[in-house]
Short mmCIF file of C-alpha atoms in Angstrom, two decimals:
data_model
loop_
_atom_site.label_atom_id
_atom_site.label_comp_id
_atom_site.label_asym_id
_atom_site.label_seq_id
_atom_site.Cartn_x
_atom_site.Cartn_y
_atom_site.Cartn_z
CA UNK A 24 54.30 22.26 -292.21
CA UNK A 25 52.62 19.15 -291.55
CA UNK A 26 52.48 16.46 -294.54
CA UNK A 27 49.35 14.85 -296.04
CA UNK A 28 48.64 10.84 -296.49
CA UNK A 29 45.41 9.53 -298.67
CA UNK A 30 44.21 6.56 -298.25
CA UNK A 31 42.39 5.92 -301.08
CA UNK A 32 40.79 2.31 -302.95
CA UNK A 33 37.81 0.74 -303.68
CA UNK A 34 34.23 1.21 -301.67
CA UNK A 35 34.20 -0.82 -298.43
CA UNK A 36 37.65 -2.36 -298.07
CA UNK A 37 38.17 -0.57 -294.54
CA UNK A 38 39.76 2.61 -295.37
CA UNK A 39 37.69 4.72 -292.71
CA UNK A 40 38.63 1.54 -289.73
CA UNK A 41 42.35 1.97 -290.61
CA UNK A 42 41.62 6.12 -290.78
CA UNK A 43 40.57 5.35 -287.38
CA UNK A 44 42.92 3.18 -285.63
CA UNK A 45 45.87 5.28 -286.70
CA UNK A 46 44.18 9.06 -285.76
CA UNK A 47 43.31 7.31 -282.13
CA UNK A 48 39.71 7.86 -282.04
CA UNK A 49 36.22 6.75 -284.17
CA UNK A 50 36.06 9.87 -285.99
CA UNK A 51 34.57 8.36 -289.36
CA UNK A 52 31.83 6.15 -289.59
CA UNK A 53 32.32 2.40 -290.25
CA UNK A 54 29.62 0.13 -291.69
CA UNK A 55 29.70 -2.78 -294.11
CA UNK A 56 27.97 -1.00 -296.46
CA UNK A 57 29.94 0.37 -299.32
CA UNK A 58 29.97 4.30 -300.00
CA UNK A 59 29.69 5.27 -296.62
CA UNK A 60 32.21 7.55 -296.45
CA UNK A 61 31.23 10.21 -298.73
CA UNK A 62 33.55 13.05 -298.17
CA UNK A 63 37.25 13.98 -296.79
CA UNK A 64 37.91 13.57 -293.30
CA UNK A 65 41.07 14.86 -291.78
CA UNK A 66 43.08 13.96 -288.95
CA UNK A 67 46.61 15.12 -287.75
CA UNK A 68 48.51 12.18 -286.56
CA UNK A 69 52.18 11.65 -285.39
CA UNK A 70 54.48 9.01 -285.46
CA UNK A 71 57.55 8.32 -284.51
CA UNK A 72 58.41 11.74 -284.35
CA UNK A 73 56.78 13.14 -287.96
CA UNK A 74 53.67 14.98 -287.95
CA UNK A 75 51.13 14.46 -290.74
CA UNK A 76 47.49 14.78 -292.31
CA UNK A 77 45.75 11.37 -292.37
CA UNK A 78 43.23 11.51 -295.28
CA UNK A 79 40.12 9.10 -295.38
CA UNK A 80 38.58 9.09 -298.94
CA UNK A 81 35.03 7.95 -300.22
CA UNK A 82 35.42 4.38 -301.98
CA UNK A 83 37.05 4.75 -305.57
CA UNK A 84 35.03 3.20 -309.01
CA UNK A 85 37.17 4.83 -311.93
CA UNK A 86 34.01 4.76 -314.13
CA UNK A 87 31.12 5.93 -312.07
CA UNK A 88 27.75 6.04 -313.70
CA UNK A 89 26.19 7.39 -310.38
CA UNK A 90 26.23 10.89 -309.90
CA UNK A 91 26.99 10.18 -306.60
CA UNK A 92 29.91 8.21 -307.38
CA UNK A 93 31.09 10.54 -310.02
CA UNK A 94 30.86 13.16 -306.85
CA UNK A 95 33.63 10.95 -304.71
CA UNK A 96 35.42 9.80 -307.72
CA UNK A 97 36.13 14.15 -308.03
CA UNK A 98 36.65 14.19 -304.35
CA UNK A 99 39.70 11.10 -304.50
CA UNK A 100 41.13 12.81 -307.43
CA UNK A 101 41.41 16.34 -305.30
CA UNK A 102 43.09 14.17 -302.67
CA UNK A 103 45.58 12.58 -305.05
CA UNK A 104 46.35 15.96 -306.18
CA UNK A 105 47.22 17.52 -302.53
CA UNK A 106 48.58 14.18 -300.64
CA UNK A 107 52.71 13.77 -300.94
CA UNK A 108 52.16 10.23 -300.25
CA UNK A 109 49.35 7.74 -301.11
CA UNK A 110 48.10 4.32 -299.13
CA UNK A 111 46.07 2.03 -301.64
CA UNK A 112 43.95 -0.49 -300.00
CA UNK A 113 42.49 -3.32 -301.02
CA UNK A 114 40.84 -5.90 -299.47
CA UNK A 115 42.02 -9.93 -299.42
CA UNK A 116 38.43 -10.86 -298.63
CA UNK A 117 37.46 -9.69 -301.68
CA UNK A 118 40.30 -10.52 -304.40
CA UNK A 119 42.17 -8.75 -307.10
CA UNK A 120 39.68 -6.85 -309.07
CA UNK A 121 39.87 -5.06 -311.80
CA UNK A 122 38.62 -1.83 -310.37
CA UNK A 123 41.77 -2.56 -307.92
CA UNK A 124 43.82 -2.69 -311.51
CA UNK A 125 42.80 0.03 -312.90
CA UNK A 126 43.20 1.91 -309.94
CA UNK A 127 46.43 1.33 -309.74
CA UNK A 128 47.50 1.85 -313.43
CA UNK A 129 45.68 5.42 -312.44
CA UNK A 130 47.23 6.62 -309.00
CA UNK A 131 50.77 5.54 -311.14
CA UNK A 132 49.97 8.78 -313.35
CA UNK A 133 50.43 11.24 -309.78
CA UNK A 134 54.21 10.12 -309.55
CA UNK A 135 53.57 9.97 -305.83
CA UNK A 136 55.19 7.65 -303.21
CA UNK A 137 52.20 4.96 -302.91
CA UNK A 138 52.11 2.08 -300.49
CA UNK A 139 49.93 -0.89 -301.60
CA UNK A 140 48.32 -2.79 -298.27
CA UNK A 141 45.89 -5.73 -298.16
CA UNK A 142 43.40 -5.15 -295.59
CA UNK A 143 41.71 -7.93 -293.80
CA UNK A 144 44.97 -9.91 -293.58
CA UNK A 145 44.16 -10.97 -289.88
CA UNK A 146 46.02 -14.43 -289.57
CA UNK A 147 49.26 -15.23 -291.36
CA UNK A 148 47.54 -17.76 -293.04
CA UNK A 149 45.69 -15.22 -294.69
CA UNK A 150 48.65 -13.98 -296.69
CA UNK A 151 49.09 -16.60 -298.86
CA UNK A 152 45.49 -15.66 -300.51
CA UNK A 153 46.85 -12.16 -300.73
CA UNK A 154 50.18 -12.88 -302.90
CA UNK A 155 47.99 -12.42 -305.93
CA UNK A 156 47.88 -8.85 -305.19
CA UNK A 157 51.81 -8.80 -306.21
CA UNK A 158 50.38 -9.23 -309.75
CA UNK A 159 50.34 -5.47 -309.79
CA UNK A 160 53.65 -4.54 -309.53
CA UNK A 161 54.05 -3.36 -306.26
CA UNK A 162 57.36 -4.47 -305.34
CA UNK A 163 56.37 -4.55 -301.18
CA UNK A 164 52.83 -5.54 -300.06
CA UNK A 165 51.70 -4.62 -296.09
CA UNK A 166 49.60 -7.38 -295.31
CA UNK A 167 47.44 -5.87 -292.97
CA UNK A 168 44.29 -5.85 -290.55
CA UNK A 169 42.61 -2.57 -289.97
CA UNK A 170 40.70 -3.85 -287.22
CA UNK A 171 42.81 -5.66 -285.17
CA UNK A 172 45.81 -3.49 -285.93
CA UNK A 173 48.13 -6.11 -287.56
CA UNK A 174 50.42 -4.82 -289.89
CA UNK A 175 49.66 -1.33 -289.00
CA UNK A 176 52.69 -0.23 -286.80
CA UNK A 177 54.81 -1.80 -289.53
CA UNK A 178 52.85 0.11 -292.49
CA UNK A 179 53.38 3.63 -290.60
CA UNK A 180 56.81 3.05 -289.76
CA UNK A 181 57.82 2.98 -293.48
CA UNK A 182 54.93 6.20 -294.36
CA UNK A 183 56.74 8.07 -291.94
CA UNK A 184 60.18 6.96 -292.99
CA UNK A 185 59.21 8.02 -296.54
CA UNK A 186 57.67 10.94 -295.23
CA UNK A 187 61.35 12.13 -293.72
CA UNK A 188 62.73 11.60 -296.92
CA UNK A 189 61.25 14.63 -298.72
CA UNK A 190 61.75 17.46 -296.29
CA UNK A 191 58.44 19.80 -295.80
CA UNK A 192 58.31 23.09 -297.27
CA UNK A 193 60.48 25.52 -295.04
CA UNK A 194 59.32 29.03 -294.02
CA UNK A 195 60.59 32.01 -295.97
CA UNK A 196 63.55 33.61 -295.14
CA UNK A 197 63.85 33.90 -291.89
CA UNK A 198 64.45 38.12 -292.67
CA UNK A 199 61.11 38.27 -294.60
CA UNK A 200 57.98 38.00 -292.45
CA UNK A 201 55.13 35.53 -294.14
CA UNK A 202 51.93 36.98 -292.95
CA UNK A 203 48.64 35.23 -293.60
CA UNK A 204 45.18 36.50 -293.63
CA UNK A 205 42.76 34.40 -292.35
CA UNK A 206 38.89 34.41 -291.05
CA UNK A 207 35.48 33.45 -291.64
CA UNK A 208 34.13 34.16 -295.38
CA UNK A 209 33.53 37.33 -296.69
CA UNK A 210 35.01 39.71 -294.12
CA UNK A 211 37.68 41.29 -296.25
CA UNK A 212 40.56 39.14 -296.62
CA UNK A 213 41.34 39.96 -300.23
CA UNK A 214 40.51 43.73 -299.80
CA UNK A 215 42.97 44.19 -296.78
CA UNK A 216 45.39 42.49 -298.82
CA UNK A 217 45.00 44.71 -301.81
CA UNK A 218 44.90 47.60 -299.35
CA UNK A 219 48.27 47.06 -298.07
CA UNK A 220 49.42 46.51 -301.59
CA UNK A 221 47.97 49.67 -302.70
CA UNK A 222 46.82 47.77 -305.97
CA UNK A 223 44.34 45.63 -306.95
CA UNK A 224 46.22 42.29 -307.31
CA UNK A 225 43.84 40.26 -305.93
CA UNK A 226 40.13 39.45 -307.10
CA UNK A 227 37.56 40.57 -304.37
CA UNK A 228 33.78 40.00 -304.48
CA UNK A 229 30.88 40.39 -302.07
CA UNK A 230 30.06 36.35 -302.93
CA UNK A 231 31.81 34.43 -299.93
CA UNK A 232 34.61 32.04 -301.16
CA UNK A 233 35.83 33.95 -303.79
CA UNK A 234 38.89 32.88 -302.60
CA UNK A 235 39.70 29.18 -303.55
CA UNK A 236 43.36 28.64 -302.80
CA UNK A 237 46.05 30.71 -300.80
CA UNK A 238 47.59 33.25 -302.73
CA UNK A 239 51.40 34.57 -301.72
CA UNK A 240 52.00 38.12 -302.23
CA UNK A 241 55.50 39.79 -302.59
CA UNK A 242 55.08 43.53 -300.57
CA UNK A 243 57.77 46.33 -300.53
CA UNK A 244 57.23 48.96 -298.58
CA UNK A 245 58.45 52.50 -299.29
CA UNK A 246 61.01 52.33 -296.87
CA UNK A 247 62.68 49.11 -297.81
CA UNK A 248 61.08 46.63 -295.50
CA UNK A 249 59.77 43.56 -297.44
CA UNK A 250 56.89 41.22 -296.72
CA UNK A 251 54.89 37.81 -297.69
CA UNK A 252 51.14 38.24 -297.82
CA UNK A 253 48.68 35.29 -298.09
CA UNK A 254 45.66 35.54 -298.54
CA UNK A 255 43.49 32.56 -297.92
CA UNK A 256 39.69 31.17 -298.38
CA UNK A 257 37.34 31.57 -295.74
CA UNK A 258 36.60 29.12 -292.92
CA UNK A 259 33.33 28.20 -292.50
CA UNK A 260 32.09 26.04 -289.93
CA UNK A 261 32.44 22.48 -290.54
CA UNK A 262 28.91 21.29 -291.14
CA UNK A 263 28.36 24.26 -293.11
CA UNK A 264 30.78 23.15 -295.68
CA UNK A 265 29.31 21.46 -298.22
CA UNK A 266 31.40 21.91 -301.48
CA UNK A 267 34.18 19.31 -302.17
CA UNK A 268 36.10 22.28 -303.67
CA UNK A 269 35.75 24.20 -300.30
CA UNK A 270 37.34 21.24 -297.96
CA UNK A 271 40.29 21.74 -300.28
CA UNK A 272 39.93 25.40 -300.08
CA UNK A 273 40.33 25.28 -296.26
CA UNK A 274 43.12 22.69 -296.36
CA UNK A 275 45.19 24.84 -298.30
CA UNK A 276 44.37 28.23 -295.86
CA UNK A 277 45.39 25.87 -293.11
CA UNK A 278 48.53 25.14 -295.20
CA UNK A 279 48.96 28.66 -295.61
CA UNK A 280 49.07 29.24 -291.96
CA UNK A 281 51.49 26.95 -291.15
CA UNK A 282 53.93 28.54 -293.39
CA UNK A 283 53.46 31.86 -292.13
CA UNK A 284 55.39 33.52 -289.40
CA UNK A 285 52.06 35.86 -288.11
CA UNK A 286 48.57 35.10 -288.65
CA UNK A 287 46.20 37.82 -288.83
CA UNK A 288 42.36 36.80 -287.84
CA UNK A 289 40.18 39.06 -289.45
CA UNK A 290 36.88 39.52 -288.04
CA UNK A 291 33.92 41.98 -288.50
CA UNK A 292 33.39 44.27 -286.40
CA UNK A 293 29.61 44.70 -286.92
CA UNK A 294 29.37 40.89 -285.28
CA UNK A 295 32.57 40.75 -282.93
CA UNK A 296 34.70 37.65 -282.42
CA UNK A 297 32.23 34.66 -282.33
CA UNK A 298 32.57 30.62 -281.72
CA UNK A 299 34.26 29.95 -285.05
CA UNK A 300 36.46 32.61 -285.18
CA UNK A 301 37.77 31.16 -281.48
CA UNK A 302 37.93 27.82 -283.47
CA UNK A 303 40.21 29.46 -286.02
CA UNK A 304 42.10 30.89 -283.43
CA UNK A 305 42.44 27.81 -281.40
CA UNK A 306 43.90 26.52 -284.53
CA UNK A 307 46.31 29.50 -284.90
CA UNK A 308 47.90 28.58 -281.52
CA UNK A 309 47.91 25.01 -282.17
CA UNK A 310 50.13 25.62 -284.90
CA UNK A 311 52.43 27.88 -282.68
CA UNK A 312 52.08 30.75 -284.62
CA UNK A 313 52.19 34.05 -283.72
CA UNK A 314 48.62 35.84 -283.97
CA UNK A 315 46.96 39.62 -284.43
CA UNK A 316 43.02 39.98 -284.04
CA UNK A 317 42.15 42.71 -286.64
CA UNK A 318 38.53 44.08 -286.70
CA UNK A 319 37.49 45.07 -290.14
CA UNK A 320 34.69 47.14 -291.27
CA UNK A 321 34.96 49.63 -288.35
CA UNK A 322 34.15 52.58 -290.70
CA UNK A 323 30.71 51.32 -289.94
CA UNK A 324 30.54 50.41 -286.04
CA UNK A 325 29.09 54.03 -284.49
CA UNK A 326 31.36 54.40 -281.85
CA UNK A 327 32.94 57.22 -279.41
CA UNK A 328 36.00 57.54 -277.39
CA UNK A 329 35.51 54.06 -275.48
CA UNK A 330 34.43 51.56 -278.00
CA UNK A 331 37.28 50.07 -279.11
CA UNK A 332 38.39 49.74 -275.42
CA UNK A 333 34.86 48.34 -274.83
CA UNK A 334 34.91 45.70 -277.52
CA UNK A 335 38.40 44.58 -276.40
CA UNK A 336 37.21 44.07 -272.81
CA UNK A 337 33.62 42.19 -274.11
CA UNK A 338 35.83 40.00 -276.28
CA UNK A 339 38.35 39.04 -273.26
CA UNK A 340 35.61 38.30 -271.03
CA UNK A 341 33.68 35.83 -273.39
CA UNK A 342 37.36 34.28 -274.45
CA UNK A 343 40.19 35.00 -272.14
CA UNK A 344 42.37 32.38 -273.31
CA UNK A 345 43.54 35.69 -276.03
CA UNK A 346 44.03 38.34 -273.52
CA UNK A 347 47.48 37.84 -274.85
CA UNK A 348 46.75 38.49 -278.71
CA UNK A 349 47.21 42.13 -279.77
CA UNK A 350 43.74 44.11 -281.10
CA UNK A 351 43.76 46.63 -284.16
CA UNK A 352 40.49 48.05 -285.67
CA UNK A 353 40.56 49.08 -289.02
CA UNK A 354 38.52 49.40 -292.40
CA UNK A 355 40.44 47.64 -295.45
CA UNK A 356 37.81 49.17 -297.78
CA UNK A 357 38.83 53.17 -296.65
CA UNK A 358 42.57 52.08 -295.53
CA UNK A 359 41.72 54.01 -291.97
CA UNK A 360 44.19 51.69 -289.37
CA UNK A 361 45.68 49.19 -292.07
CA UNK A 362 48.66 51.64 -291.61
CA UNK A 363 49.25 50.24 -287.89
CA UNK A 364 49.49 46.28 -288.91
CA UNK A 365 52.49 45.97 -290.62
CA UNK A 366 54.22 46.98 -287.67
CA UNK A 367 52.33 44.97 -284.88
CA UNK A 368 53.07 42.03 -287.43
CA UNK A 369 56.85 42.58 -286.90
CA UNK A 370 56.55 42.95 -282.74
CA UNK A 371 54.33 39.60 -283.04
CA UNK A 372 57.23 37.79 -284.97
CA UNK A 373 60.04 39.34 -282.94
#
């Protein structure tokens, strides 16, 4: 399971330009005016061998009085919460400030691994302006330059070395399967879940994004054979997402996913498999795990002898790149076909 780096620090001291340099391409938006990065962005990234979440944050003031600010200041403090390692930036140009201070008497409290770098460091005869910055009690400084890339290789080396250091979360045993539920918002991933538990153990709600974190799920089954079941928070498309909560939400499903040894995409039958479920699924297989497509709701399709052979075929033609992926249809709210997905899930894992 891939690790996650924040880069956090005050507003405009070039945390989205080093975001960008190190993911490889201008994914955030870079201006000279302060605040312009207003939410998360996320990019994988690997180096020298380890794989991990780069996190750009919006610039950090410890005591907002704009709402606005307040809004980021929320957003930085979610990021602190999920990163296992932090970057704090600062900027030479600009000099110790005390918003620097008292950021970094705060991002202490987390107990994380955090690397202090001076951006704007682009000559080493910049550095001697930047050996106040040592006042803070960082016992290594990386002078860098986030534009011109020095310093950068030499700041990454040491993330990632740090980064090898605490070993990521392993998979379960490798005897019990971990199966996650995943999908688009509000198609049943809670109710399947409870379905296959035969309980209600998990909260369901017609109100999309019930579900704010993944949830694990101990199953035995009456014949002995055990099971992991996580249910996760829907996956909206990206520009629909508007909720600094919900970025989290679909950090930790994608967490969840990585830890599991099958993925199950559920998808609603009345609407088929559309663009972002393939974009869910294209993440699936990025991740190299294994994958069932499971219609839901298809007590309420009208059908004959030759629709679920008909949907299959429709669904291969539009994305053929998961001919491969096996295809139950079921109803999580009756329990008609949940019975079958238990055992696809083992063939999938096998």
């Amino acid at each position: 399971m891939s690790r996650l780096v924040a880069i956090i620090g005050r507003p405009n001291v070039g945390k989205s330009t080093l975001f960008n340099r190190v993911v490889g391409e201008r994914i955030a938006i870079v201006e000279d005016t302060p605040g312009v990065t207003r939410d998360r962005l996320y990019g994988r990234c690997v180096h020298e061998d380890v794989e991990f979440d780069l996190i750009d944050t919006g610039g950090f003031d410890p005591h907002p009085e704009d709402p606005l600010l307040k809004v980021m200041k929320d957003q930085v403090e979610l990021a602190l919460d999920e990163a296992d390692l932090i970057i704090f930036l600062m900027d030479v140009k600009a000099g110790l400030n005390p918003v620097d201070e008292e950021i970094h008497r705060m991002v202490s409290r987390w107990e994380k691994p955090i690397f202090h770098a001076v951006n704007k460091v682009d000559s080493p005869e910049k550095e001697s302006e930047a050996y106040e910055f040592f006042s803070l009690g960082a016992e290594t400084l990386y002078f860098i330059s986030a534009t011109h890339g020095r310093g950068v290789l030499a700041l990454f080396d040491d993330v990632t070395a740090a980064l090898q250091l605490n070993p990521v979360e392993a998979l379960p045993e490798e005897g019990i399967p971990q199966i996650a539920v995943v999908g688009r918002p509000n198609v049943g991933k809670s109710t399947l879940i409870n379905q296959l538990l035969g309980e209600t153990r998990l909260l369901t709600s017609d109100v999309p994004g019930t579900t704010r974190d993944a949830v694990d799920t101990r199953l035995r089954t009456d014949d002995g054979r055990e099971y992991v079941l996580v249910d996760t928070a829907g996956m909206r498309r990206k520009r629909s997402i508007k909720d600094t909560i919900e970025h989290y939400s679909v950090l930790r499903s994608i967490k969840g996913m990585e830890r599991a040894h099958v993925v199950v995409l559920l998808l609603d039958s009345r609407v088929g498999l559309e663009d972002q479920d393939a974009k869910i699924a294209n993440l699936v297989e990025a991740r190299g795990r294994g994958m069932i497509f499971l219609f839901n709701k298809w007590d309420l399709i009208e059908k004959d002898g030759r629709t679920a052979q008909l949907f299959v075929k429709a669904m291969h033609t539009k994305f053929p790149s998961f001919a491969h992926v096996p295809v139950l249809f079921a109803s999580a709210l009756t329990g008609k076909g949940v019975n079958k997905l238990l055992a696809a899930a083992d063939q999938v894992k096998e």
